[in-house]
mmCIF file of C-alpha atoms in Angstrom:
data_model
loop_
_atom_site.group_PDB
_atom_site.id
_atom_site.type_symbol
_atom_site.label_atom_id
_atom_site.label_comp_id
_atom_site.label_asym_id
_atom_site.label_seq_id
_atom_site.Cartn_x
_atom_site.Cartn_y
_atom_site.Cartn_z
ATOM 1 C CA UNK B 1 -0.064 0.242 0.257
ATOM 2 C CA UNK B 2 2.680 2.509 0.892
ATOM 3 C CA UNK B 3 5.279 0.666 -0.955
ATOM 4 C CA UNK B 4 5.337 2.290 -4.334
ATOM 5 C CA UNK B 5 5.406 5.673 -2.801
ATOM 6 C CA UNK B 6 8.289 4.489 -0.596
ATOM 7 C CA UNK B 7 10.058 2.849 -3.432
ATOM 8 C CA UNK B 8 10.012 6.076 -5.747
ATOM 9 C CA UNK B 9 10.687 8.436 -2.805
ATOM 10 C CA UNK B 10 14.275 6.401 -1.907
ATOM 11 C CA UNK B 11 15.210 6.348 -5.756
ATOM 12 C CA UNK B 12 14.390 10.200 -5.795
ATOM 13 C CA UNK B 13 16.293 10.596 -2.535
ATOM 14 C CA UNK B 14 19.598 8.900 -3.867
ATOM 15 C CA UNK B 15 19.607 10.964 -6.951
ATOM 16 C CA UNK B 16 18.366 14.126 -5.994
ATOM 17 C CA UNK B 17 21.704 15.386 -5.017
ATOM 18 C CA UNK B 18 23.251 14.491 -8.393
ATOM 19 C CA UNK B 19 20.535 15.600 -10.488
ATOM 20 C CA UNK B 20 20.671 19.169 -8.692
ATOM 21 C CA UNK B 21 24.064 19.694 -9.878
ATOM 22 C CA UNK B 22 22.466 20.043 -13.606
ATOM 23 C CA UNK B 23 21.866 23.737 -13.939
ATOM 24 C CA UNK B 24 18.572 23.527 -15.322
ATOM 25 C CA UNK B 25 17.142 21.031 -12.873
ATOM 26 C CA UNK B 26 18.444 23.357 -10.031
ATOM 27 C CA UNK B 27 16.789 26.435 -11.629
ATOM 28 C CA UNK B 28 13.407 24.491 -11.909
ATOM 29 C CA UNK B 29 13.451 23.656 -8.101
ATOM 30 C CA UNK B 30 14.120 27.404 -7.409
ATOM 31 C CA UNK B 31 10.655 27.784 -8.959
ATOM 32 C CA UNK B 32 9.335 25.015 -7.452
ATOM 33 C CA UNK B 33 10.216 26.284 -3.846
ATOM 34 C CA UNK B 34 7.630 29.565 -4.698
ATOM 35 C CA UNK B 35 4.874 27.488 -5.411
ATOM 36 C CA UNK B 36 5.467 25.431 -2.261
ATOM 37 C CA UNK B 37 5.501 28.664 -0.315
ATOM 38 C CA UNK B 38 2.111 29.594 -1.820
ATOM 39 C CA UNK B 39 0.543 26.192 -1.308
ATOM 40 C CA UNK B 40 1.248 26.138 2.245
ATOM 41 C CA UNK B 41 0.071 29.724 2.642
ATOM 42 C CA UNK B 42 -3.214 29.003 0.741
ATOM 43 C CA UNK B 43 -3.664 25.824 2.751
ATOM 44 C CA UNK B 44 -4.185 28.073 5.829
ATOM 45 C CA UNK B 45 -6.204 30.498 3.786
ATOM 46 C CA UNK B 46 -8.489 27.605 3.147
ATOM 47 C CA UNK B 47 -8.846 26.693 6.608
ATOM 48 C CA UNK B 48 -9.453 30.079 7.803
ATOM 49 C CA UNK B 49 -12.252 30.475 5.450
ATOM 50 C CA UNK B 50 -14.034 27.470 6.890
ATOM 51 C CA UNK B 51 -13.341 28.690 10.694
ATOM 52 C CA UNK B 52 -16.319 30.278 12.541
ATOM 53 C CA UNK B 53 -14.666 33.764 13.486
ATOM 54 C CA UNK B 54 -15.045 34.409 16.726
ATOM 55 C CA UNK B 55 -12.987 36.679 18.914
ATOM 56 C CA UNK B 56 -11.051 34.045 20.812
ATOM 57 C CA UNK B 57 -10.149 31.677 18.068
ATOM 58 C CA UNK B 58 -9.197 34.798 15.834
ATOM 59 C CA UNK B 59 -7.020 36.143 18.761
ATOM 60 C CA UNK B 60 -5.271 32.904 19.132
ATOM 61 C CA UNK B 61 -4.422 32.455 15.550
ATOM 62 C CA UNK B 62 -3.161 36.103 15.130
ATOM 63 C CA UNK B 63 -0.781 35.536 18.292
ATOM 64 C CA UNK B 64 0.307 32.145 16.573
ATOM 65 C CA UNK B 65 0.842 33.450 13.262
ATOM 66 C CA UNK B 66 3.002 36.318 14.978
ATOM 67 C CA UNK B 67 4.735 34.156 17.223
ATOM 68 C CA UNK B 68 5.608 31.302 14.858
ATOM 69 C CA UNK B 69 6.939 34.511 12.144
ATOM 70 C CA UNK B 70 9.114 35.439 14.788
ATOM 71 C CA UNK B 71 10.609 32.250 15.705
ATOM 72 C CA UNK B 72 11.031 31.589 12.064
ATOM 73 C CA UNK B 73 12.644 35.095 11.492
ATOM 74 C CA UNK B 74 14.874 35.075 14.354
ATOM 75 C CA UNK B 75 15.569 31.276 14.304
ATOM 76 C CA UNK B 76 14.783 30.653 17.571
ATOM 77 C CA UNK B 77 14.398 27.297 18.964
ATOM 78 C CA UNK B 78 10.778 27.540 20.391
ATOM 79 C CA UNK B 79 9.013 24.340 19.261
ATOM 80 C CA UNK B 80 5.516 24.724 17.313
ATOM 81 C CA UNK B 81 4.377 21.850 19.408
ATOM 82 C CA UNK B 82 4.793 24.219 22.544
ATOM 83 C CA UNK B 83 3.259 26.819 20.936
ATOM 84 C CA UNK B 84 -0.002 24.272 20.373
ATOM 85 C CA UNK B 85 0.336 23.094 23.846
ATOM 86 C CA UNK B 86 -0.175 26.473 25.031
ATOM 87 C CA UNK B 87 -2.969 27.385 22.692
ATOM 88 C CA UNK B 88 -4.933 24.655 24.322
ATOM 89 C CA UNK B 89 -4.036 25.531 27.643
ATOM 90 C CA UNK B 90 -5.331 29.062 27.219
ATOM 91 C CA UNK B 91 -8.629 27.700 25.422
ATOM 92 C CA UNK B 92 -9.274 25.339 28.002
ATOM 93 C CA UNK B 93 -8.851 27.836 30.923
ATOM 94 C CA UNK B 94 -10.983 30.300 29.353
ATOM 95 C CA UNK B 95 -13.635 27.575 28.694
ATOM 96 C CA UNK B 96 -13.080 27.135 32.482
ATOM 97 C CA UNK B 97 -13.710 30.866 33.285
ATOM 98 C CA UNK B 98 -16.547 31.905 30.988
ATOM 99 C CA UNK B 99 -17.829 28.352 30.969
ATOM 100 C CA UNK B 100 -19.041 28.994 27.157
ATOM 101 C CA UNK B 101 -16.817 26.514 24.244
ATOM 102 C CA UNK B 102 -16.497 28.363 21.046
ATOM 103 C CA UNK B 103 -17.911 25.255 19.157
ATOM 104 C CA UNK B 104 -21.692 24.955 19.016
ATOM 105 C CA UNK B 105 -24.091 24.158 21.944
ATOM 106 C CA UNK B 106 -22.455 27.071 23.643
ATOM 107 C CA UNK B 107 -23.286 30.465 25.104
ATOM 108 C CA UNK B 108 -25.489 32.441 22.275
ATOM 109 C CA UNK B 109 -23.381 35.970 22.516
ATOM 110 C CA UNK X 1 22.072 7.735 16.873
ATOM 111 C CA UNK X 2 20.533 8.547 13.720
ATOM 112 C CA UNK X 3 18.179 5.888 14.010
ATOM 113 C CA UNK X 4 16.853 7.053 17.453
ATOM 114 C CA UNK X 5 16.663 10.587 16.343
ATOM 115 C CA UNK X 6 14.478 9.666 13.062
ATOM 116 C CA UNK X 7 11.995 7.601 15.245
ATOM 117 C CA UNK X 8 11.591 10.109 17.870
ATOM 118 C CA UNK X 9 11.705 13.228 15.457
ATOM 119 C CA UNK X 10 8.872 11.461 13.314
ATOM 120 C CA UNK X 11 6.756 10.182 16.372
ATOM 121 C CA UNK X 12 6.821 13.633 17.539
ATOM 122 C CA UNK X 13 5.414 14.682 14.037
ATOM 123 C CA UNK X 14 2.916 12.083 13.799
ATOM 124 C CA UNK X 15 1.738 12.846 17.411
ATOM 125 C CA UNK X 16 0.962 16.369 16.848
ATOM 126 C CA UNK X 17 0.147 17.157 13.466
ATOM 127 C CA UNK X 18 -3.405 17.944 13.912
ATOM 128 C CA UNK X 19 -5.266 19.247 11.072
ATOM 129 C CA UNK X 20 -3.786 17.135 8.587
ATOM 130 C CA UNK X 21 -0.985 17.027 5.795
ATOM 131 C CA UNK X 22 0.074 20.889 6.002
ATOM 132 C CA UNK X 23 0.043 21.362 9.937
ATOM 133 C CA UNK X 24 2.445 18.547 9.671
ATOM 134 C CA UNK X 25 5.015 20.670 7.703
ATOM 135 C CA UNK X 26 5.957 23.233 10.056
ATOM 136 C CA UNK X 27 6.420 20.379 12.690
ATOM 137 C CA UNK X 28 8.750 18.607 10.177
ATOM 138 C CA UNK X 29 10.769 21.765 9.532
ATOM 139 C CA UNK X 30 11.166 22.362 13.223
ATOM 140 C CA UNK X 31 12.254 18.635 13.907
ATOM 141 C CA UNK X 32 14.715 18.801 10.976
ATOM 142 C CA UNK X 33 16.096 22.324 11.464
ATOM 143 C CA UNK X 34 16.599 21.477 15.350
ATOM 144 C CA UNK X 35 18.501 18.146 14.348
ATOM 145 C CA UNK X 36 20.303 19.884 11.354
ATOM 146 C CA UNK X 37 19.407 17.076 9.228
ATOM 147 C CA UNK X 38 18.562 19.731 6.709
ATOM 148 C CA UNK X 39 18.442 23.624 5.774
ATOM 149 C CA UNK X 40 15.443 25.351 4.643
ATOM 150 C CA UNK X 41 16.360 25.247 0.921
ATOM 151 C CA UNK X 42 16.845 21.398 0.809
ATOM 152 C CA UNK X 43 13.858 20.806 2.777
ATOM 153 C CA UNK X 44 11.624 22.950 0.456
ATOM 154 C CA UNK X 45 13.001 21.193 -2.459
ATOM 155 C CA UNK X 46 12.235 17.647 -0.522
ATOM 156 C CA UNK X 47 8.339 18.955 0.147
ATOM 157 C CA UNK X 48 8.110 19.732 -3.520
ATOM 158 C CA UNK X 49 9.253 16.106 -4.099
ATOM 159 C CA UNK X 50 6.789 15.123 -1.860
ATOM 160 C CA UNK X 51 3.943 17.027 -2.966
ATOM 161 C CA UNK X 52 4.612 15.733 -6.634
ATOM 162 C CA UNK X 53 4.586 11.899 -5.826
ATOM 163 C CA UNK X 54 1.595 9.838 -4.909
ATOM 164 C CA UNK X 55 0.404 9.282 -1.137
ATOM 165 C CA UNK X 56 0.193 11.879 1.469
ATOM 166 C CA UNK X 57 2.830 14.247 1.635
ATOM 167 C CA UNK X 58 3.260 14.163 5.656
ATOM 168 C CA UNK X 59 4.445 10.130 4.881
ATOM 169 C CA UNK X 60 6.644 11.032 1.416
ATOM 170 C CA UNK X 61 8.296 13.831 3.439
ATOM 171 C CA UNK X 62 9.226 11.237 6.339
ATOM 172 C CA UNK X 63 10.283 8.794 3.966
ATOM 173 C CA UNK X 64 12.450 11.314 2.088
ATOM 174 C CA UNK X 65 14.187 12.481 5.009
ATOM 175 C CA UNK X 66 14.510 9.278 6.515
ATOM 176 C CA UNK X 67 15.982 7.442 3.370
ATOM 177 C CA UNK X 68 18.409 10.439 2.641
ATOM 178 C CA UNK X 69 19.942 10.517 6.124
ATOM 179 C CA UNK X 70 19.821 6.636 6.925
ATOM 180 C CA UNK X 71 19.301 4.668 3.717
ATOM 181 C CA UNK X 72 16.223 2.069 3.422
ATOM 182 C CA UNK X 73 16.251 1.531 7.393
ATOM 183 C CA UNK X 74 15.953 4.923 7.907
ATOM 184 C CA UNK X 75 13.357 5.687 5.525
ATOM 185 C CA UNK X 76 11.323 2.597 7.347
ATOM 186 C CA UNK X 77 11.621 3.918 10.552
ATOM 187 C CA UNK X 78 10.666 7.411 9.768
ATOM 188 C CA UNK X 79 7.722 6.506 7.636
ATOM 189 C CA UNK X 80 6.576 3.837 10.516
ATOM 190 C CA UNK X 81 7.150 6.816 13.526
ATOM 191 C CA UNK X 82 4.843 9.229 11.646
ATOM 192 C CA UNK X 83 2.255 6.921 11.128
ATOM 193 C CA UNK X 84 1.995 5.154 14.223
ATOM 194 C CA UNK X 85 0.837 7.678 16.617
ATOM 195 C CA UNK X 86 -2.441 8.729 14.637
ATOM 196 C CA UNK X 87 -3.154 4.842 14.270
ATOM 197 C CA UNK X 88 -2.842 3.942 17.907
ATOM 198 C CA UNK X 89 -4.688 7.367 18.878
ATOM 199 C CA UNK X 90 -7.431 6.335 16.710
ATOM 200 C CA UNK X 91 -7.408 2.663 17.864
ATOM 201 C CA UNK X 92 -7.204 3.950 21.555
ATOM 202 C CA UNK X 93 -10.330 6.504 20.791
ATOM 203 C CA UNK X 94 -12.414 4.030 19.459
ATOM 204 C CA UNK X 95 -11.509 1.446 22.301
ATOM 205 C CA UNK X 96 -12.001 3.239 25.151
ATOM 206 C CA UNK X 97 -12.246 6.578 25.073
ATOM 207 C CA UNK X 98 -15.719 6.923 22.914
ATOM 208 C CA UNK X 99 -17.115 9.806 24.607
ATOM 209 C CA UNK X 100 -13.623 11.581 24.640
ATOM 210 C CA UNK X 101 -14.246 13.685 21.694
ATOM 211 C CA UNK X 102 -17.994 14.971 23.090
ATOM 212 C CA UNK X 103 -16.193 16.041 26.240
ATOM 213 C CA UNK X 104 -16.536 19.476 26.520
ATOM 214 C CA UNK X 105 -13.342 20.133 28.120
ATOM 215 C CA UNK X 106 -11.802 18.429 25.167
ATOM 216 C CA UNK X 107 -13.894 20.461 23.005
ATOM 217 C CA UNK X 108 -12.289 23.722 24.490
ATOM 218 C CA UNK X 109 -8.845 22.528 24.137
ATOM 219 C CA UNK X 110 -9.260 21.336 20.465
ATOM 220 C CA UNK X 111 -11.160 24.565 19.557
ATOM 221 C CA UNK X 112 -7.982 26.653 20.812
ATOM 222 C CA UNK X 113 -5.915 23.981 18.867
ATOM 223 C CA UNK X 114 -7.329 24.696 15.391
ATOM 224 C CA UNK X 115 -6.780 28.361 15.256
ATOM 225 C CA UNK X 116 -3.216 27.856 16.461
ATOM 226 C CA UNK X 117 -2.729 25.499 13.853
ATOM 227 C CA UNK X 118 -3.740 27.806 11.306
ATOM 228 C CA UNK X 119 -1.793 30.668 12.567
ATOM 229 C CA UNK X 120 1.330 28.517 12.334
ATOM 230 C CA UNK X 121 0.783 27.043 8.972
ATOM 231 C CA UNK X 122 -0.032 30.520 7.930
ATOM 232 C CA UNK X 123 3.177 31.666 9.261
ATOM 233 C CA UNK X 124 5.177 28.995 8.011
ATOM 234 C CA UNK X 125 3.786 29.453 4.358
ATOM 235 C CA UNK X 126 4.614 33.483 4.568
ATOM 236 C CA UNK X 127 7.708 33.136 5.988
ATOM 237 C CA UNK X 128 8.747 30.627 3.177
ATOM 238 C CA UNK X 129 8.065 32.884 0.649
ATOM 239 C CA UNK X 130 9.494 35.933 2.182
ATOM 240 C CA UNK X 131 12.717 34.472 2.728
ATOM 241 C CA UNK X 132 12.738 33.129 -0.960
ATOM 242 C CA UNK X 133 11.783 36.583 -2.282
ATOM 243 C CA UNK X 134 13.746 39.123 0.317
ATOM 244 C CA UNK X 135 17.211 37.452 0.508
ATOM 245 C CA UNK X 136 18.052 37.793 -2.953
ATOM 246 C CA UNK X 137 16.856 41.334 -3.313
ATOM 247 C CA UNK X 138 19.572 42.465 -0.317
ATOM 248 C CA UNK X 139 22.458 41.242 -2.050
ATOM 249 C CA UNK X 140 24.703 43.366 -3.973
ATOM 250 C CA UNK X 141 22.878 43.003 -7.664
ATOM 251 C CA UNK X 142 19.334 42.755 -6.307
ATOM 252 C CA UNK X 143 17.855 40.078 -7.356
ATOM 253 C CA UNK X 144 14.167 40.292 -8.461
ATOM 254 C CA UNK X 145 13.587 36.630 -10.096
ATOM 255 C CA UNK X 146 11.937 34.959 -6.960
ATOM 256 C CA UNK X 147 9.820 38.281 -6.661
ATOM 257 C CA UNK X 148 8.585 37.759 -10.191
ATOM 258 C CA UNK X 149 8.301 34.188 -9.987
ATOM 259 C CA UNK X 150 6.040 34.385 -7.201
ATOM 260 C CA UNK X 151 4.074 36.973 -8.655
ATOM 261 C CA UNK X 152 3.229 35.142 -11.697
ATOM 262 C CA UNK X 153 2.537 31.905 -9.647
ATOM 263 C CA UNK X 154 0.150 33.865 -7.261
ATOM 264 C CA UNK X 155 -1.827 35.548 -10.159
ATOM 265 C CA UNK X 156 -1.871 32.273 -11.935
ATOM 266 C CA UNK X 157 -3.006 30.274 -8.813
ATOM 267 C CA UNK X 158 -5.373 32.689 -7.642
ATOM 268 C CA UNK X 159 -6.505 34.318 -10.872
ATOM 269 C CA UNK X 160 -7.731 31.009 -12.342
ATOM 270 C CA UNK X 161 -9.560 30.488 -9.158
ATOM 271 C CA UNK X 162 -11.623 33.848 -9.670
ATOM 272 C CA UNK X 163 -11.716 33.789 -13.650
ATOM 273 C CA UNK X 164 -11.932 30.051 -14.817
ATOM 274 C CA UNK X 165 -14.182 27.471 -13.603
ATOM 275 C CA UNK X 166 -11.220 24.900 -12.602
ATOM 276 C CA UNK X 167 -9.226 25.629 -10.077
ATOM 277 C CA UNK X 168 -5.809 24.929 -10.808
ATOM 278 C CA UNK X 169 -4.114 22.008 -8.875
ATOM 279 C CA UNK X 170 -0.891 22.043 -6.300
ATOM 280 C CA UNK X 171 0.732 19.712 -9.292
ATOM 281 C CA UNK X 172 -0.145 22.037 -12.122
ATOM 282 C CA UNK X 173 1.012 24.700 -10.065
ATOM 283 C CA UNK X 174 4.317 22.772 -9.443
ATOM 284 C CA UNK X 175 4.937 22.240 -13.140
ATOM 285 C CA UNK X 176 4.420 25.695 -13.863
ATOM 286 C CA UNK X 177 6.790 26.659 -11.171
ATOM 287 C CA UNK X 178 9.200 24.547 -12.201
ATOM 288 C CA UNK X 179 9.146 25.767 -15.975
ATOM 289 C CA UNK X 180 9.362 29.121 -14.477
ATOM 290 C CA UNK X 181 12.209 28.521 -12.833
ATOM 291 C CA UNK X 182 13.989 27.424 -15.647
ATOM 292 C CA UNK X 183 13.083 30.041 -17.973
ATOM 293 C CA UNK X 184 13.522 32.887 -15.653
ATOM 294 C CA UNK X 185 16.725 31.732 -14.154
ATOM 295 C CA UNK X 186 17.827 30.434 -17.400
ATOM 296 C CA UNK X 187 18.117 33.469 -19.176
#
């Protein structure tokens, strides 16, 4: 089931280093790197569109975005897993204090 | 030992990549950079390869990193490590914690995780675009080519969505970007 991809990728992993020494292939990859960034950003944008736009989630999102961006720019070694755990805890704490989950069935605002 | 590092690294990825394939990318980037296995450039290449090959990106990336660091055994370990947590957790939930997902507290935690992940993924994508575009600009002879390529690709991708019926698929975008890369850098 997983095998075909495995084999393909294994082969690529062996040959990529040699392939990339060929100029036009290296150039192609330079272009591909742009597409990768766009695709990742696009994935986030799509998820955002489907998200219910409530205050707390949006604040969490904004803070995580900023935090992650700063971490990347300054190359701090603050793991994104940690960031997620913090977000989970914050959300839980807010829930316990306010008693209103941001899913359906919560308080009508 | 590299095998142990691969195992632990990708177990972490498999465990915390809530939200699917793209959520795993920032995590994988974290793990890969902190172990010093790859740099950003090589990682971006690998992401591109993993998107273009059959199978889920996360699994392909794990295989790729594993294979390039430690051959076939490395690939197997990394791949197994990344799928195992999800497999086990789902098994656990089905068997033991049927009511866990309905629990209000669990919902609250998940309600916080989701926007956080969106922020993290967004920041990662944004950062990748920025760093590919800006660093060349700050060099002696400002290199506008990455900006050019990015703008063209963005217009192509979003323009096709608004004006044409068919959305451009990720593979199409990658192929286009490869062609653009060859064209723009080949001059």
